Amino acid sequence: MLDSFLVGLGAFYPQSWLKPQLIPWNPAAAENFYKNPMLAWLADNWKCIWVREGRRDLHALHRMMEVLPRGTMTLFPEGTRSRDGSVGPGRPGPGLLILATRPRVIPVAIDGMRAVLPIGRYLPRIFKRVNVSFGPPVDYTDLLAMPRTRETAQAVIDRVMAAIRVQHAELRRRRRRDVAAVDEARG
């Protein structure tokens, strides 16, 4: 939730400070955020949609279908963060959401979040660098003519994930180049 919220704020900064309705909707794992009353309050006020992790949560999917045509949503197609910082496989649920609502899909790659907020940690580490890349919209119009099946939904998400992987690889190349330049300067 924290990373998706920050990506949304960054994408719409500074307008989101002046117009909070621009803050994107964020699916959030109910198991992680709704046990703690303070986190639950934040999640409810940060436009989060409760999602039951590891299940086909049709209620959450219907809620997303309801709000997406009227707004923006930050969604991680993998369903979770990776432990090693790599881009994981996309799940078909977000593909079904895309097929049902036909939004403009902007792929976003994030590199460095694992150093800031590793899995299992609740307080972020400060002074760590996170790089974010926003790509061009993903064209999936050819898939709209296909039957709305799990396979078609997976094909949509595979296309989105391919765009994210390209961006993520570029972010990692830049990070390695920057680290090498700093090491060289230190001599």
PDB file of C-alpha atoms in Angstrom:
ATOM      1  CA  MET A   1       0.000   0.000   0.000  1.00  0.00           C
ATOM      2  CA  LEU A   2       2.755   2.463   0.921  1.00  0.00           C
ATOM      3  CA  ASP A   3       4.645   2.017  -2.328  1.00  0.00           C
ATOM      4  CA  SER A   4       1.508   2.240  -4.495  1.00  0.00           C
ATOM      5  CA  PHE A   5       0.350   5.315  -2.584  1.00  0.00           C
ATOM      6  CA  LEU A   6       3.736   7.015  -3.038  1.00  0.00           C
ATOM      7  CA  VAL A   7       3.822   6.156  -6.753  1.00  0.00           C
ATOM      8  CA  GLY A   8       0.353   7.683  -7.115  1.00  0.00           C
ATOM      9  CA  LEU A   9       1.336  10.820  -5.237  1.00  0.00           C
ATOM     10  CA  GLY A  10       4.493  11.135  -7.318  1.00  0.00           C
ATOM     11  CA  ALA A  11       2.627  10.693 -10.584  1.00  0.00           C
ATOM     12  CA  PHE A  12       0.157  13.435  -9.736  1.00  0.00           C
ATOM     13  CA  TYR A  13       2.376  15.732  -7.637  1.00  0.00           C
ATOM     14  CA  PRO A  14       1.766  18.614  -6.926  1.00  0.00           C
ATOM     15  CA  GLN A  15      -1.818  18.468  -8.221  1.00  0.00           C
ATOM     16  CA  SER A  16      -2.713  15.663  -5.785  1.00  0.00           C
ATOM     17  CA  TRP A  17      -1.905  17.929  -2.836  1.00  0.00           C
ATOM     18  CA  LEU A  18      -4.348  20.530  -4.118  1.00  0.00           C
ATOM     19  CA  LYS A  19      -6.950  18.088  -5.445  1.00  0.00           C
ATOM     20  CA  PRO A  20      -7.010  14.928  -3.291  1.00  0.00           C
ATOM     21  CA  GLN A  21      -9.534  13.335  -5.668  1.00  0.00           C
ATOM     22  CA  LEU A  22      -6.581  12.831  -8.050  1.00  0.00           C
ATOM     23  CA  ILE A  23      -4.981  10.366  -5.635  1.00  0.00           C
ATOM     24  CA  PRO A  24      -5.309   6.943  -7.283  1.00  0.00           C
ATOM     25  CA  TRP A  25      -7.233   4.009  -5.863  1.00  0.00           C
ATOM     26  CA  ASN A  26      -4.982   1.326  -4.338  1.00  0.00           C
ATOM     27  CA  PRO A  27      -5.866  -2.340  -3.842  1.00  0.00           C
ATOM     28  CA  ALA A  28      -4.463  -3.319  -0.417  1.00  0.00           C
ATOM     29  CA  ALA A  29      -4.105  -6.749   1.176  1.00  0.00           C
ATOM     30  CA  ALA A  30      -6.638  -6.838   3.998  1.00  0.00           C
ATOM     31  CA  GLU A  31      -4.426  -9.269   5.935  1.00  0.00           C
ATOM     32  CA  ASN A  32      -1.603  -6.710   6.075  1.00  0.00           C
ATOM     33  CA  PHE A  33      -3.340  -3.407   6.577  1.00  0.00           C
ATOM     34  CA  TYR A  34      -6.628  -3.979   8.320  1.00  0.00           C
ATOM     35  CA  LYS A  35      -5.380  -5.710  11.482  1.00  0.00           C
ATOM     36  CA  ASN A  36      -3.954  -2.487  12.873  1.00  0.00           C
ATOM     37  CA  PRO A  37      -6.577   0.252  13.515  1.00  0.00           C
ATOM     38  CA  MET A  38      -4.190   3.067  12.556  1.00  0.00           C
ATOM     39  CA  LEU A  39      -3.189   1.390   9.281  1.00  0.00           C
ATOM     40  CA  ALA A  40      -6.856   0.613   8.599  1.00  0.00           C
ATOM     41  CA  TRP A  41      -7.746   4.286   9.057  1.00  0.00           C
ATOM     42  CA  LEU A  42      -4.912   5.336   6.711  1.00  0.00           C
ATOM     43  CA  ALA A  43      -5.934   2.732   4.138  1.00  0.00           C
ATOM     44  CA  ASP A  44      -9.556   3.859   4.187  1.00  0.00           C
ATOM     45  CA  ASN A  45      -8.542   7.498   3.805  1.00  0.00           C
ATOM     46  CA  TRP A  46      -5.986   6.787   1.085  1.00  0.00           C
ATOM     47  CA  LYS A  47      -8.601   5.316  -1.266  1.00  0.00           C
ATOM     48  CA  CYS A  48      -7.649   1.686  -0.665  1.00  0.00           C
ATOM     49  CA  ILE A  49      -9.774  -1.245  -1.742  1.00  0.00           C
ATOM     50  CA  TRP A  50      -9.582  -4.253   0.566  1.00  0.00           C
ATOM     51  CA  VAL A  51      -8.355  -7.376  -1.212  1.00  0.00           C
ATOM     52  CA  ARG A  52      -8.182 -10.810   0.371  1.00  0.00           C
ATOM     53  CA  GLU A  53      -4.770 -12.124  -0.611  1.00  0.00           C
ATOM     54  CA  GLY A  54      -4.412 -15.490  -2.322  1.00  0.00           C
ATOM     55  CA  ARG A  55      -8.099 -15.805  -3.198  1.00  0.00           C
ATOM     56  CA  ARG A  56     -10.338 -14.855  -6.051  1.00  0.00           C
ATOM     57  CA  ASP A  57     -11.833 -11.835  -4.366  1.00  0.00           C
ATOM     58  CA  LEU A  58     -14.796 -11.039  -6.605  1.00  0.00           C
ATOM     59  CA  HIS A  59     -16.057  -8.318  -4.263  1.00  0.00           C
ATOM     60  CA  ALA A  60     -12.747  -6.446  -4.585  1.00  0.00           C
ATOM     61  CA  LEU A  61     -12.683  -6.980  -8.362  1.00  0.00           C
ATOM     62  CA  HIS A  62     -16.221  -5.589  -8.701  1.00  0.00           C
ATOM     63  CA  ARG A  63     -15.293  -2.583  -6.539  1.00  0.00           C
ATOM     64  CA  MET A  64     -12.267  -1.939  -8.771  1.00  0.00           C
ATOM     65  CA  MET A  65     -14.488  -2.196 -11.863  1.00  0.00           C
ATOM     66  CA  GLU A  66     -16.807   0.337 -10.263  1.00  0.00           C
ATOM     67  CA  VAL A  67     -14.178   2.981  -9.427  1.00  0.00           C
ATOM     68  CA  LEU A  68     -11.652   2.622 -12.279  1.00  0.00           C
ATOM     69  CA  PRO A  69     -13.797   4.223 -15.027  1.00  0.00           C
ATOM     70  CA  ARG A  70     -14.153   7.328 -12.814  1.00  0.00           C
ATOM     71  CA  GLY A  71     -10.560   7.605 -11.669  1.00  0.00           C
ATOM     72  CA  THR A  72      -7.043   6.244 -11.568  1.00  0.00           C
ATOM     73  CA  MET A  73      -5.702   3.104  -9.931  1.00  0.00           C
ATOM     74  CA  THR A  74      -2.209   2.018  -8.932  1.00  0.00           C
ATOM     75  CA  LEU A  75      -2.087  -1.744  -9.286  1.00  0.00           C
ATOM     76  CA  PHE A  76       0.778  -4.209  -8.945  1.00  0.00           C
ATOM     77  CA  PRO A  77      -0.045  -7.022 -11.423  1.00  0.00           C
ATOM     78  CA  GLU A  78       2.173  -9.507  -9.550  1.00  0.00           C
ATOM     79  CA  GLY A  79      -0.071  -9.211  -6.494  1.00  0.00           C
ATOM     80  CA  THR A  80       2.869  -8.769  -4.124  1.00  0.00           C
ATOM     81  CA  ARG A  81       6.409  -7.452  -3.891  1.00  0.00           C
ATOM     82  CA  SER A  82       9.264  -9.752  -4.800  1.00  0.00           C
ATOM     83  CA  ARG A  83      11.816 -10.722  -2.185  1.00  0.00           C
ATOM     84  CA  ASP A  84      14.773 -10.118  -4.502  1.00  0.00           C
ATOM     85  CA  GLY A  85      13.593  -6.936  -6.246  1.00  0.00           C
ATOM     86  CA  SER A  86      12.954  -8.617  -9.596  1.00  0.00           C
ATOM     87  CA  VAL A  87       9.746  -8.289 -11.608  1.00  0.00           C
ATOM     88  CA  GLY A  88       7.534 -11.318 -11.006  1.00  0.00           C
ATOM     89  CA  PRO A  89       4.876 -12.883 -13.226  1.00  0.00           C
ATOM     90  CA  GLY A  90       1.612 -11.016 -13.633  1.00  0.00           C
ATOM     91  CA  ARG A  91      -1.653 -12.551 -12.476  1.00  0.00           C
ATOM     92  CA  PRO A  92      -4.791 -12.766 -14.631  1.00  0.00           C
ATOM     93  CA  GLY A  93      -7.060 -10.775 -12.255  1.00  0.00           C
ATOM     94  CA  PRO A  94      -5.666  -7.380 -13.306  1.00  0.00           C
ATOM     95  CA  GLY A  95      -6.021  -8.510 -16.929  1.00  0.00           C
ATOM     96  CA  LEU A  96      -9.725  -9.170 -16.359  1.00  0.00           C
ATOM     97  CA  LEU A  97     -10.025  -5.705 -14.833  1.00  0.00           C
ATOM     98  CA  ILE A  98      -8.352  -4.174 -17.901  1.00  0.00           C
ATOM     99  CA  LEU A  99     -10.564  -6.123 -20.310  1.00  0.00           C
ATOM    100  CA  ALA A 100     -13.721  -5.112 -18.422  1.00  0.00           C
ATOM    101  CA  THR A 101     -12.943  -1.406 -18.023  1.00  0.00           C
ATOM    102  CA  ARG A 102     -10.548  -0.671 -20.937  1.00  0.00           C
ATOM    103  CA  PRO A 103      -8.430   1.932 -19.133  1.00  0.00           C
ATOM    104  CA  ARG A 104      -5.275   3.539 -20.444  1.00  0.00           C
ATOM    105  CA  VAL A 105      -2.544   1.360 -18.906  1.00  0.00           C
ATOM    106  CA  ILE A 106       0.700   3.117 -17.986  1.00  0.00           C
ATOM    107  CA  PRO A 107       3.436   0.638 -17.025  1.00  0.00           C
ATOM    108  CA  VAL A 108       5.483   1.747 -14.026  1.00  0.00           C
ATOM    109  CA  ALA A 109       8.775   0.159 -12.978  1.00  0.00           C
ATOM    110  CA  ILE A 110      10.167   0.637  -9.474  1.00  0.00           C
ATOM    111  CA  ASP A 111      13.725  -0.202  -8.478  1.00  0.00           C
ATOM    112  CA  GLY A 112      15.116   0.153  -4.970  1.00  0.00           C
ATOM    113  CA  MET A 113      11.946  -0.243  -2.924  1.00  0.00           C
ATOM    114  CA  ARG A 114      13.347  -3.441  -1.403  1.00  0.00           C
ATOM    115  CA  ALA A 115      16.088  -1.364   0.285  1.00  0.00           C
ATOM    116  CA  VAL A 116      13.521   1.105   1.639  1.00  0.00           C
ATOM    117  CA  LEU A 117      10.809  -1.284   2.795  1.00  0.00           C
ATOM    118  CA  PRO A 118      11.822  -4.962   2.679  1.00  0.00           C
ATOM    119  CA  ILE A 119       9.148  -7.596   3.109  1.00  0.00           C
ATOM    120  CA  GLY A 120       8.368  -7.949   6.807  1.00  0.00           C
ATOM    121  CA  ARG A 121       9.470  -4.433   7.741  1.00  0.00           C
ATOM    122  CA  TYR A 122       6.852  -1.854   8.742  1.00  0.00           C
ATOM    123  CA  LEU A 123       8.916   1.304   9.054  1.00  0.00           C
ATOM    124  CA  PRO A 124      10.707   2.498   5.934  1.00  0.00           C
ATOM    125  CA  ARG A 125      14.444   3.047   5.925  1.00  0.00           C
ATOM    126  CA  ILE A 126      15.276   6.635   5.069  1.00  0.00           C
ATOM    127  CA  PHE A 127      18.004   8.015   2.797  1.00  0.00           C
ATOM    128  CA  LYS A 128      17.692   5.101   0.367  1.00  0.00           C
ATOM    129  CA  ARG A 129      17.279   5.749  -3.330  1.00  0.00           C
ATOM    130  CA  VAL A 130      14.201   4.562  -5.218  1.00  0.00           C
ATOM    131  CA  ASN A 131      13.953   4.978  -8.985  1.00  0.00           C
ATOM    132  CA  VAL A 132      10.608   5.044 -10.768  1.00  0.00           C
ATOM    133  CA  SER A 133      10.015   4.924 -14.504  1.00  0.00           C
ATOM    134  CA  PHE A 134       6.690   5.669 -16.214  1.00  0.00           C
ATOM    135  CA  GLY A 135       6.430   4.123 -19.683  1.00  0.00           C
ATOM    136  CA  PRO A 136       4.217   4.858 -22.661  1.00  0.00           C
ATOM    137  CA  PRO A 137       0.678   3.424 -22.603  1.00  0.00           C
ATOM    138  CA  VAL A 138       0.445  -0.294 -23.358  1.00  0.00           C
ATOM    139  CA  ASP A 139      -1.495  -1.063 -26.542  1.00  0.00           C
ATOM    140  CA  TYR A 140      -3.768  -4.044 -25.986  1.00  0.00           C
ATOM    141  CA  THR A 141      -6.513  -3.185 -28.498  1.00  0.00           C
ATOM    142  CA  ASP A 142      -5.880  -6.340 -30.558  1.00  0.00           C
ATOM    143  CA  LEU A 143      -6.739  -8.445 -27.486  1.00  0.00           C
ATOM    144  CA  LEU A 144     -10.134  -6.758 -26.992  1.00  0.00           C
ATOM    145  CA  ALA A 145     -11.611  -8.697 -29.932  1.00  0.00           C
ATOM    146  CA  MET A 146     -10.742 -12.009 -28.274  1.00  0.00           C
ATOM    147  CA  PRO A 147     -13.140 -13.801 -25.900  1.00  0.00           C
ATOM    148  CA  ARG A 148     -12.929 -12.514 -22.324  1.00  0.00           C
ATOM    149  CA  THR A 149     -11.260 -15.569 -20.823  1.00  0.00           C
ATOM    150  CA  ARG A 150      -8.541 -16.216 -18.275  1.00  0.00           C
ATOM    151  CA  GLU A 151      -6.114 -16.817 -21.160  1.00  0.00           C
ATOM    152  CA  THR A 152      -6.921 -13.462 -22.774  1.00  0.00           C
ATOM    153  CA  ALA A 153      -6.590 -11.730 -19.403  1.00  0.00           C
ATOM    154  CA  GLN A 154      -3.194 -13.388 -18.947  1.00  0.00           C
ATOM    155  CA  ALA A 155      -2.150 -12.239 -22.446  1.00  0.00           C
ATOM    156  CA  VAL A 156      -3.040  -8.639 -21.532  1.00  0.00           C
ATOM    157  CA  ILE A 157      -1.036  -8.815 -18.316  1.00  0.00           C
ATOM    158  CA  ASP A 158       1.884 -10.532 -20.047  1.00  0.00           C
ATOM    159  CA  ARG A 159       2.058  -7.555 -22.405  1.00  0.00           C
ATOM    160  CA  VAL A 160       1.981  -5.105 -19.493  1.00  0.00           C
ATOM    161  CA  MET A 161       4.630  -7.111 -17.623  1.00  0.00           C
ATOM    162  CA  ALA A 162       6.894  -7.166 -20.700  1.00  0.00           C
ATOM    163  CA  ALA A 163       6.797  -3.354 -20.777  1.00  0.00           C
ATOM    164  CA  ILE A 164       7.526  -3.184 -17.037  1.00  0.00           C
ATOM    165  CA  ARG A 165      10.464  -5.618 -17.388  1.00  0.00           C
ATOM    166  CA  VAL A 166      12.051  -3.480 -20.126  1.00  0.00           C
ATOM    167  CA  GLN A 167      11.767  -0.374 -17.937  1.00  0.00           C
ATOM    168  CA  HIS A 168      13.002  -2.220 -14.839  1.00  0.00           C
ATOM    169  CA  ALA A 169      16.075  -3.526 -16.683  1.00  0.00           C
ATOM    170  CA  GLU A 170      16.875   0.035 -17.780  1.00  0.00           C
ATOM    171  CA  LEU A 171      16.515   1.334 -14.206  1.00  0.00           C
ATOM    172  CA  ARG A 172      18.899  -1.353 -12.957  1.00  0.00           C
ATOM    173  CA  ARG A 173      21.426  -0.552 -15.728  1.00  0.00           C
ATOM    174  CA  ARG A 174      21.326   3.109 -14.706  1.00  0.00           C
ATOM    175  CA  ARG A 175      21.780   2.224 -11.037  1.00  0.00           C
ATOM    176  CA  ARG A 176      24.799   0.017 -11.804  1.00  0.00           C
ATOM    177  CA  ARG A 177      26.274   2.785 -13.980  1.00  0.00           C
ATOM    178  CA  ASP A 178      25.745   5.366 -11.215  1.00  0.00           C
ATOM    179  CA  VAL A 179      27.342   3.111  -8.594  1.00  0.00           C
ATOM    180  CA  ALA A 180      30.324   2.465 -10.886  1.00  0.00           C
ATOM    181  CA  ALA A 181      30.748   6.215 -11.463  1.00  0.00           C
ATOM    182  CA  VAL A 182      30.727   6.902  -7.707  1.00  0.00           C
ATOM    183  CA  ASP A 183      33.221   4.088  -7.087  1.00  0.00           C
ATOM    184  CA  GLU A 184      35.477   5.435  -9.834  1.00  0.00           C
ATOM    185  CA  ALA A 185      35.301   8.966  -8.411  1.00  0.00           C
ATOM    186  CA  ARG A 186      36.298   7.660  -4.984  1.00  0.00           C
ATOM    187  CA  GLY A 187      39.207   6.018  -6.669  1.00  0.00           C
TER     188      GLY A 187
END
